Coordinates of C-alpha atoms and ligand atoms in Angstrom, one line a residue:
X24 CA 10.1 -182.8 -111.8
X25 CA 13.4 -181.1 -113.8
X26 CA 16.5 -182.3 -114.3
X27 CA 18.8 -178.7 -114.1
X28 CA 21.8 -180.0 -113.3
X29 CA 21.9 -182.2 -116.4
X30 CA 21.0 -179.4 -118.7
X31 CA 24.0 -177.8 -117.2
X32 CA 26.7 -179.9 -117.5
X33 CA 26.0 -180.3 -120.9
X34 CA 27.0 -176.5 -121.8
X35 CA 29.1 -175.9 -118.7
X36 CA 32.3 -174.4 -120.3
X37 CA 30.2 -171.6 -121.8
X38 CA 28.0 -170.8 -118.9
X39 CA 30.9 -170.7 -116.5
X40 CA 32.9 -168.2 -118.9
X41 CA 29.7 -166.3 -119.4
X42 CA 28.8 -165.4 -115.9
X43 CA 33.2 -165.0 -115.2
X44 CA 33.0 -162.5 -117.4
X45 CA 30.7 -160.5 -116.2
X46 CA 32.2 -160.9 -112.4
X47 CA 35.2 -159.5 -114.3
X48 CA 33.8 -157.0 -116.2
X49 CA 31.8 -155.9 -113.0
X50 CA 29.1 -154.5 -115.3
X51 CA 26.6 -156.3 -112.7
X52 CA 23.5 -153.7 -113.8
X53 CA 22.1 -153.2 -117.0
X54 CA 26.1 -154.2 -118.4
X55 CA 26.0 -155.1 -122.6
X56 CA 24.8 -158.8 -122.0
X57 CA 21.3 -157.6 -120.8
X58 CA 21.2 -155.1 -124.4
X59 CA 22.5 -158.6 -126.6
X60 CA 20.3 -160.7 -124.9
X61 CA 17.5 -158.8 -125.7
X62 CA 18.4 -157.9 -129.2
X63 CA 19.1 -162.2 -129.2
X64 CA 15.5 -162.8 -128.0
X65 CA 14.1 -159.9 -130.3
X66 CA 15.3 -161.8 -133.5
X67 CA 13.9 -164.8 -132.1
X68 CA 10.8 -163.7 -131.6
X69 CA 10.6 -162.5 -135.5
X70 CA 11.1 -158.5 -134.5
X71 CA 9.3 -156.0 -131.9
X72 CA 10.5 -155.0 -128.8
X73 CA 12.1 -157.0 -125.8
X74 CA 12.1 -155.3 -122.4
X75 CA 14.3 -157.5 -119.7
X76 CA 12.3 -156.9 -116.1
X77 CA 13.1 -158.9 -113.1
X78 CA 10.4 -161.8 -113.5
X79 CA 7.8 -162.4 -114.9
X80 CA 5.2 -161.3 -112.1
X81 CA 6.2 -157.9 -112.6
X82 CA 6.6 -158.3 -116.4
X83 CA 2.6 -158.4 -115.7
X84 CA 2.3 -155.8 -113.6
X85 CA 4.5 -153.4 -115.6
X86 CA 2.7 -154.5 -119.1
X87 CA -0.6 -152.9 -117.0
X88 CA 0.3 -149.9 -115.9
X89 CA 1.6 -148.9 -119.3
X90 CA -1.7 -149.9 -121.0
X91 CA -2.5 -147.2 -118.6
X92 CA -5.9 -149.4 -116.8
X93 CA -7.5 -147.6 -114.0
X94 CA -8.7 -148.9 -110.7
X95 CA -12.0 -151.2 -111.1
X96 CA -11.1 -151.4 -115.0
X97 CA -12.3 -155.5 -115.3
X98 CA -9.7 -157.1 -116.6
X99 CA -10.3 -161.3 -117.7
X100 CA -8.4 -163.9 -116.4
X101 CA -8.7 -167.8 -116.3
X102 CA -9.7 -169.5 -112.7
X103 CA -7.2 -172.3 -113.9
X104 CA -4.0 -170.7 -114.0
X105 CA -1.0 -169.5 -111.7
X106 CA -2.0 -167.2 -109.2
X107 CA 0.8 -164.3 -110.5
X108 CA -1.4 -163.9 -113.6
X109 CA -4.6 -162.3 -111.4
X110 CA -2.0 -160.9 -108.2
X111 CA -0.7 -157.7 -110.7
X112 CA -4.4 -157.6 -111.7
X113 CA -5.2 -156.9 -107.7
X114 CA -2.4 -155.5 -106.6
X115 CA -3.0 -152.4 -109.4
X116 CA -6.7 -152.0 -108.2
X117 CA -8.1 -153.5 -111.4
X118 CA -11.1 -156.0 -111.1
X119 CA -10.1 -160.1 -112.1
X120 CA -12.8 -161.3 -113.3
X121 CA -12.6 -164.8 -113.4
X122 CA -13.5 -167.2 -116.6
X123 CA -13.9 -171.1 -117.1
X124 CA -11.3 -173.3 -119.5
X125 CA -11.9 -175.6 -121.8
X126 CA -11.6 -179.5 -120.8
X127 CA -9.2 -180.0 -123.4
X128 CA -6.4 -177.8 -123.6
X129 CA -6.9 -176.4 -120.4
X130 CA -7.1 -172.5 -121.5
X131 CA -9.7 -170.0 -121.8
X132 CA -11.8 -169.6 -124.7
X133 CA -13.1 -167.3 -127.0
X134 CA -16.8 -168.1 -126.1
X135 CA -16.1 -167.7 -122.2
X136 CA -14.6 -164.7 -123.1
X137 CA -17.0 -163.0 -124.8
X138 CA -19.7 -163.8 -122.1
X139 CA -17.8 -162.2 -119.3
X140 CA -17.7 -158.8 -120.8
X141 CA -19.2 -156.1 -119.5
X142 CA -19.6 -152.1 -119.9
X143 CA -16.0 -151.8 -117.4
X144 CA -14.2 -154.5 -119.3
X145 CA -10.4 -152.9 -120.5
X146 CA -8.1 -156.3 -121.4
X147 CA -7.8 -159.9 -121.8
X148 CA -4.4 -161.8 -120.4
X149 CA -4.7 -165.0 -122.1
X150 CA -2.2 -168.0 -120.4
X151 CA -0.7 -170.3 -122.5
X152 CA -0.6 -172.9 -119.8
X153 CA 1.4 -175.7 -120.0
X154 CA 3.0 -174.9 -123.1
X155 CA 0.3 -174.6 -126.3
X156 CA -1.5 -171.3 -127.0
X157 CA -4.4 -170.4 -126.5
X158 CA -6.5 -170.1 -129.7
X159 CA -5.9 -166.5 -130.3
X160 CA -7.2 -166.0 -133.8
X161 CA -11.2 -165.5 -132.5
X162 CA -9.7 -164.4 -129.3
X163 CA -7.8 -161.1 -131.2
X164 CA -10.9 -160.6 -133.7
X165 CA -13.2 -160.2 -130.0
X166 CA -10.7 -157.9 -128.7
X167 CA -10.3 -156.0 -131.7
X168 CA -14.3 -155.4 -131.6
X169 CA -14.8 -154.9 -128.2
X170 CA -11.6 -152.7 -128.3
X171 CA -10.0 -154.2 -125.5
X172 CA -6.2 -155.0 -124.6
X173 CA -4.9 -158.3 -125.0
X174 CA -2.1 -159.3 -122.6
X175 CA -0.6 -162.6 -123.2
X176 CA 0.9 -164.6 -120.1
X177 CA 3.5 -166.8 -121.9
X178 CA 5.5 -167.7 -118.7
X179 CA 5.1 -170.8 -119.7
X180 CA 4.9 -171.4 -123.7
X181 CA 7.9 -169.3 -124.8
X182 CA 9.2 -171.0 -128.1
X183 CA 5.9 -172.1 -129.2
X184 CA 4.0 -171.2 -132.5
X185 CA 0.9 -170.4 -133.7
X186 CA -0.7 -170.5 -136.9
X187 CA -3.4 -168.2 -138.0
X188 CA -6.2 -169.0 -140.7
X189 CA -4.0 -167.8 -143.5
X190 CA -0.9 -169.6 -142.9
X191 CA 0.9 -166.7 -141.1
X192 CA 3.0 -168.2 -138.0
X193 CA 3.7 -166.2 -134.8
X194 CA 5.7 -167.0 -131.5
X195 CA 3.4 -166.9 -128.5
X196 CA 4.0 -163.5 -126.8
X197 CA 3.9 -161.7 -130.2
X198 CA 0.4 -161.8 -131.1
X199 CA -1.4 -159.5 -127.9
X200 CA -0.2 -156.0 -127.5
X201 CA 1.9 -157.3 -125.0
X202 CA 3.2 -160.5 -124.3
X203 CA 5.2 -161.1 -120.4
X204 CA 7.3 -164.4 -120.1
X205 CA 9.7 -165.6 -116.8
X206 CA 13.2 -167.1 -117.0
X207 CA 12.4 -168.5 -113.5
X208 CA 14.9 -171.6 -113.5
X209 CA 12.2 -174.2 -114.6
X210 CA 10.4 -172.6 -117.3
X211 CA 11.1 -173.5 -120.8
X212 CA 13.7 -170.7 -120.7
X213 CA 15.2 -170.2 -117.5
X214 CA 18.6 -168.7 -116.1
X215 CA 19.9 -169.6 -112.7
X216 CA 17.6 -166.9 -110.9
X217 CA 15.0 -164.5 -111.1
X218 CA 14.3 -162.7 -114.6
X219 CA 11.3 -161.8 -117.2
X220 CA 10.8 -160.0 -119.9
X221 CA 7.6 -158.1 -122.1
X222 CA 7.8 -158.2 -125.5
X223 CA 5.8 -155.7 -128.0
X224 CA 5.1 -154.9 -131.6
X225 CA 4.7 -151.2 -130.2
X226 CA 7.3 -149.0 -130.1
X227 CA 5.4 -146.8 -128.3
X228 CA 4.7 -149.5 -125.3
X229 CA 7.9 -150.5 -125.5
X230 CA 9.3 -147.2 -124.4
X231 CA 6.7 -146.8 -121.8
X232 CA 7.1 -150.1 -120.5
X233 CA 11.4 -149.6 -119.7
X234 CA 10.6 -146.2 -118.5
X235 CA 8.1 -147.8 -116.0
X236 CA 11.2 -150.7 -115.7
X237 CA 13.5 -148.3 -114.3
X238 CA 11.4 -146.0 -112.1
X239 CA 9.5 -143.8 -114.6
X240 CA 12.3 -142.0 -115.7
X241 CA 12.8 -140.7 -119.3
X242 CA 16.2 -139.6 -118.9
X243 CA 18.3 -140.1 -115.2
X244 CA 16.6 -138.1 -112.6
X245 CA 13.7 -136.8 -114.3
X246 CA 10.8 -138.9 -113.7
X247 CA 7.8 -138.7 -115.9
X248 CA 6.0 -141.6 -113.9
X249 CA 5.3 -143.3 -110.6
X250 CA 7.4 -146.8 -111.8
X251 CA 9.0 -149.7 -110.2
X252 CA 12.9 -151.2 -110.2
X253 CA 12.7 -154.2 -112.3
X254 CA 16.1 -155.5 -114.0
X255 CA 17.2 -158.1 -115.4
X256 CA 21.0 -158.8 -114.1
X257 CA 23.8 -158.9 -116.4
X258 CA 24.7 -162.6 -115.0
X259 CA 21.0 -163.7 -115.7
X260 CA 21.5 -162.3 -119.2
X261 CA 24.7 -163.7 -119.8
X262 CA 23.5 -167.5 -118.7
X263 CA 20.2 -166.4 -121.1
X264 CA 22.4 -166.1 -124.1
X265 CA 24.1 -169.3 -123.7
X266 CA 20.8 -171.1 -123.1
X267 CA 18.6 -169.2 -126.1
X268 CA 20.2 -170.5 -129.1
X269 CA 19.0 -174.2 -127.5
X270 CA 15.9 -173.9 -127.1
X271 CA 14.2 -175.3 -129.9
X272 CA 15.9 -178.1 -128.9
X273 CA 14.6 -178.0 -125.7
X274 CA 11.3 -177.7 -127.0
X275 CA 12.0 -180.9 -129.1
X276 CA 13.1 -182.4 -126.3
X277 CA 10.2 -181.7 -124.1
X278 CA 8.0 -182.7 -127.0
X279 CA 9.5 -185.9 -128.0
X280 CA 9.4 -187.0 -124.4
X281 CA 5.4 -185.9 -124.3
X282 CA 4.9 -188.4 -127.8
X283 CA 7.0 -191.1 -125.3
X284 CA 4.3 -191.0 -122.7
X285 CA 1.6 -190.3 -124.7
X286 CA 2.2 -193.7 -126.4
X287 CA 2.7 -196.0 -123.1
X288 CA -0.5 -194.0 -121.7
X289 CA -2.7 -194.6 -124.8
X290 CA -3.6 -198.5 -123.4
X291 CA -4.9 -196.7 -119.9
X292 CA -8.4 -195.9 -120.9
X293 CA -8.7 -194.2 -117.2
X294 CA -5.8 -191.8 -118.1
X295 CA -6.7 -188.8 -120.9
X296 CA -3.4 -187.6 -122.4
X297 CA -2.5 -184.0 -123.4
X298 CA -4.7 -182.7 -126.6
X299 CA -2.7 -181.0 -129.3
X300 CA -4.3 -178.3 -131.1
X301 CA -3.9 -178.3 -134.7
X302 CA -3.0 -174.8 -135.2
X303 CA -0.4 -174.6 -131.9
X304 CA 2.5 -176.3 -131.8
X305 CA 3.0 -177.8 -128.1
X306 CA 6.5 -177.2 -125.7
X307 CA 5.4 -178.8 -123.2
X308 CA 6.3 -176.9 -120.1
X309 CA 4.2 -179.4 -118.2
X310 CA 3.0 -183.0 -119.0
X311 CA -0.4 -183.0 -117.5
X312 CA -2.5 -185.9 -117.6
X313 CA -6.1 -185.9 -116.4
X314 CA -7.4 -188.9 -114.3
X315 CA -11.2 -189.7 -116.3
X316 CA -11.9 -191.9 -113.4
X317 CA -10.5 -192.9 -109.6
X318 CA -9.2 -191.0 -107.1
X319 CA -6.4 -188.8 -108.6
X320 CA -5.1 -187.9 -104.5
X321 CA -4.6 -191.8 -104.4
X322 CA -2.7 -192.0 -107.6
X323 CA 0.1 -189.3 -106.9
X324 CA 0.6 -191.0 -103.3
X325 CA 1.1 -194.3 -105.1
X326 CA 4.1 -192.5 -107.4
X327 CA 5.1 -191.1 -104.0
X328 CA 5.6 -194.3 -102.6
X329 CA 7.4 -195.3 -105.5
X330 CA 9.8 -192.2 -105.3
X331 CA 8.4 -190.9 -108.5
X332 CA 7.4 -187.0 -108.1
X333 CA 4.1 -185.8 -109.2
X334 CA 2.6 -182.2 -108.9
X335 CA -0.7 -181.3 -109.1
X336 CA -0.9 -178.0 -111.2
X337 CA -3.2 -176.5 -110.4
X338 CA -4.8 -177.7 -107.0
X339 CA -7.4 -174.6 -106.3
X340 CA -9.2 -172.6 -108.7
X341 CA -8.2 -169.0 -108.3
X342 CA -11.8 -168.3 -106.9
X343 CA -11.3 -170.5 -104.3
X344 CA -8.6 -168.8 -102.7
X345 CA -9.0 -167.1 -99.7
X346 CA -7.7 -163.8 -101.4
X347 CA -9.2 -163.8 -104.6
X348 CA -12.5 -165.2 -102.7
X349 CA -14.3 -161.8 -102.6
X350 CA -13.7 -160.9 -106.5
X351 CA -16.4 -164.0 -106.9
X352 CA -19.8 -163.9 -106.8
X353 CA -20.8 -166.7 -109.0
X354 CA -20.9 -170.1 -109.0
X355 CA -18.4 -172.8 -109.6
X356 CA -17.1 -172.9 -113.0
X357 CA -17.0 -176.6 -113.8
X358 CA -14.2 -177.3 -116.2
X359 CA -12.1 -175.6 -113.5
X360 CA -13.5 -177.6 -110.6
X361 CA -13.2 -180.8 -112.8
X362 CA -9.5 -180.3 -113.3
X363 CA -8.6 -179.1 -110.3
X364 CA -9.6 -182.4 -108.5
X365 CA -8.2 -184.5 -111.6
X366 CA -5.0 -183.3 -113.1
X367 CA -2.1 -184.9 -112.4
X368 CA 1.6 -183.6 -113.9
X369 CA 4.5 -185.7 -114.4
X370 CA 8.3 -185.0 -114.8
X371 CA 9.0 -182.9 -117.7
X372 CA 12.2 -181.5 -118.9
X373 CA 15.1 -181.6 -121.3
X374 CA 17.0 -184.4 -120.4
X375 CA 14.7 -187.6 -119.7
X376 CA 15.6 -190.6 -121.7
X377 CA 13.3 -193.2 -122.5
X378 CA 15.0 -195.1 -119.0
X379 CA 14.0 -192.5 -116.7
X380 CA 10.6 -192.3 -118.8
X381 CA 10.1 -196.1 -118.4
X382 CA 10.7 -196.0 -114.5
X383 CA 7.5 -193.4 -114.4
X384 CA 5.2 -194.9 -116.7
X385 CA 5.7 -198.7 -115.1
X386 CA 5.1 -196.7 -112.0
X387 CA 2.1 -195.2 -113.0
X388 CA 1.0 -198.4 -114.9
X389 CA 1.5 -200.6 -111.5
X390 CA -1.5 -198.4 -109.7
X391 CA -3.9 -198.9 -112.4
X392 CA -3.4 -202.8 -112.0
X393 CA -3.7 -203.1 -108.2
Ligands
PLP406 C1 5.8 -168.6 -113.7 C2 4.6 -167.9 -114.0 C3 4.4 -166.6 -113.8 C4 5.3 -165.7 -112.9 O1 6.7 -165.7 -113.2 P1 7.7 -165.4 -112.1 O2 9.0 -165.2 -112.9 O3 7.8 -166.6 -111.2 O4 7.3 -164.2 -111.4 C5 3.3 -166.0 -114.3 N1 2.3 -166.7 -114.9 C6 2.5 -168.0 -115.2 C7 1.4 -168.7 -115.9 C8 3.6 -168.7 -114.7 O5 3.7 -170.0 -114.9

């Protein structure tokens, strides 16, 4: 599904003296690279607050317990997403409540939103799955008047855009209170490990946020609050540096190789290709495809046969799962169903070339002529 080893030959010389030096330096903890690497991804991100954590599950978890939500606080999550985004919500005592996508992009909407709140509602984590945001504008205005907390989940979409009403562009992450991303090896951004990060226009939350980080203390030994050990290592931060300055390329990368197949799979009226949203640009964490019509189980073991990997993100909507079963009472939300039984994603990262991309799509072509 990703080509690492690729990506890493290609800036080789600069990752191996990166992480050397810091088995030299033995400044293993919290050593400068983890400080540079976050001012690095602070100017990145246009300004506010970068606050390295271990990964990006716990970049969740930590961005709720400085919002300060108490136990049965309702707190609104998608039913299609990665089951990290609702675990912190569980795990913390807080409520998931559960809301549908739409067909298109895949991510929650304003509308659903709105119509899951209730009296003990507290925040909003929106996922940019896949790669595009979700469309935040109408989102923040709801928030704003329902005066909740809007935490972004952008393990997935970090180096993507959006652009408000008025022009104004912001990274996703940047826009919430609080925005949590991974730098789990395959995302968009990844090291050669575990790592996360939150990222805040608050100075306030930020300071909250790397208290909680390093057990609640304020200054060593004298601990304000119950927090966790989350850190970022200095190798992780070191490889980070190297790979941040690249990637808006990757981003290009991954998006020129979405146009590729988007093109071969326009002539396959049973295949519908990713939607791009006008006011989001796309970097394409995944390529996901959904199968209009046939059996999308059949498909993937017809690229399996062919050598061809295919995953099905995601297969079970977070409902479903045996332990996330009893936060449901409702019914079946049907966008989710829908896509979890028709989804399909294909190889997506930084170094296809339009060979490896013809081997998949002829693949994928050959079961739709059988
Ligand atoms: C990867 C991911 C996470 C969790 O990140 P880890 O670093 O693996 O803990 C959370 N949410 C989403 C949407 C993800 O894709």
């Amino acid at each position: 599904m990703v080509d690492l080893k690729t990506q890493y030959e290609k800036i080789q010389a600069e990752i191996d003296r990166a992480v050397l030096d810091v088995v030299s330096s033995t400044e293993y903890i919290n050593g400068p690279e983890v400080r540079q690497f976050q001012a690095d991804l602070e100017a990145y991100l246009g300004g506010g607050y970068v606050i390295p954590c271990a990964n990006g599950t716990d970049a969740l978890q930590i961005a709720m317990m400085a919002l300060g939500l108490k136990a049965g606080d309702e707190v609104i999550v998608p039913a299609f997403t990665y089951v990290a985004t609702a675990e912190v919500i569980a795990l913390l005592g807080l409520t998931p409540v559960m809301v549908d996508v739409d067909p298109d992009t895949f991510n929650m909407t304003t509308a659903l939103v709105e119509a899951a709140i209730t009296p003990r509602t507290r925040a909003i984590v929106p996922v940019h799955l896949f790669g595009q945001s979700v469309d935040m504008e109408p989102l923040l205005e709801l928030a704003r008047r329902h005066n909740l907390y809007v935490i972004e989940d952008n393990a997935q979409a970090i180096g993507a855009d959006y652009t408000f009403a008025n022009g104004i562009r912001q990274k996703t992450g940047m826009m919430g209170d609080i925005g949590c991303t991974s730098f789990f090896p395959s995302k968009n951004l990844g090291c050669y490990g575990d790592g996360g990060a939150m990222m805040t226009r608050d100075a306030d939350l930020a300071k909250r946020m790397r208290m909680i980080a390093n057990h609640g203390q304020d200054r060593q030994y004298y601990h304000a609050k119950v927090g966790v050990n989350s850190r970022l290592d200095s190798i992780q931060a070191a490889i980070l540096r190297v790979k941040l300055p690249h990637l808006d390329e990757y981003c290009d990368a991954r998006r020129h190789a979405a146009d590729y197949y988007d093109a071969a799979f326009a002539e396959i009226p049973q295949l519908k290709t990713p939607v791009r949203q006008s006011n989001s640009t796309h970097v394409f964490h995944q390529y996901t495809l959904v199968l209009l019509e046939g059996d999308r189980d059949a498909l993937r073991q017809h690229l399996t046969e062919l050598h061809i990997p295919a995953m099905i993100y995601y297969p079970v909507p977070l409902y479903d799962q045996q332990a996330f079963s009893h936060y449901w009472a409702g019914g079946k939300l049907p966008v989710t169903e829908s896509l979890c039984n028709s989804v399909i994603s294909l190889p997506m990262h930084t170094e296809l070339t339009s060979e490896i991309q013809d081997i998949i799509i002829n693949a994928v072509k050959s079961y739709f002529e059988k």
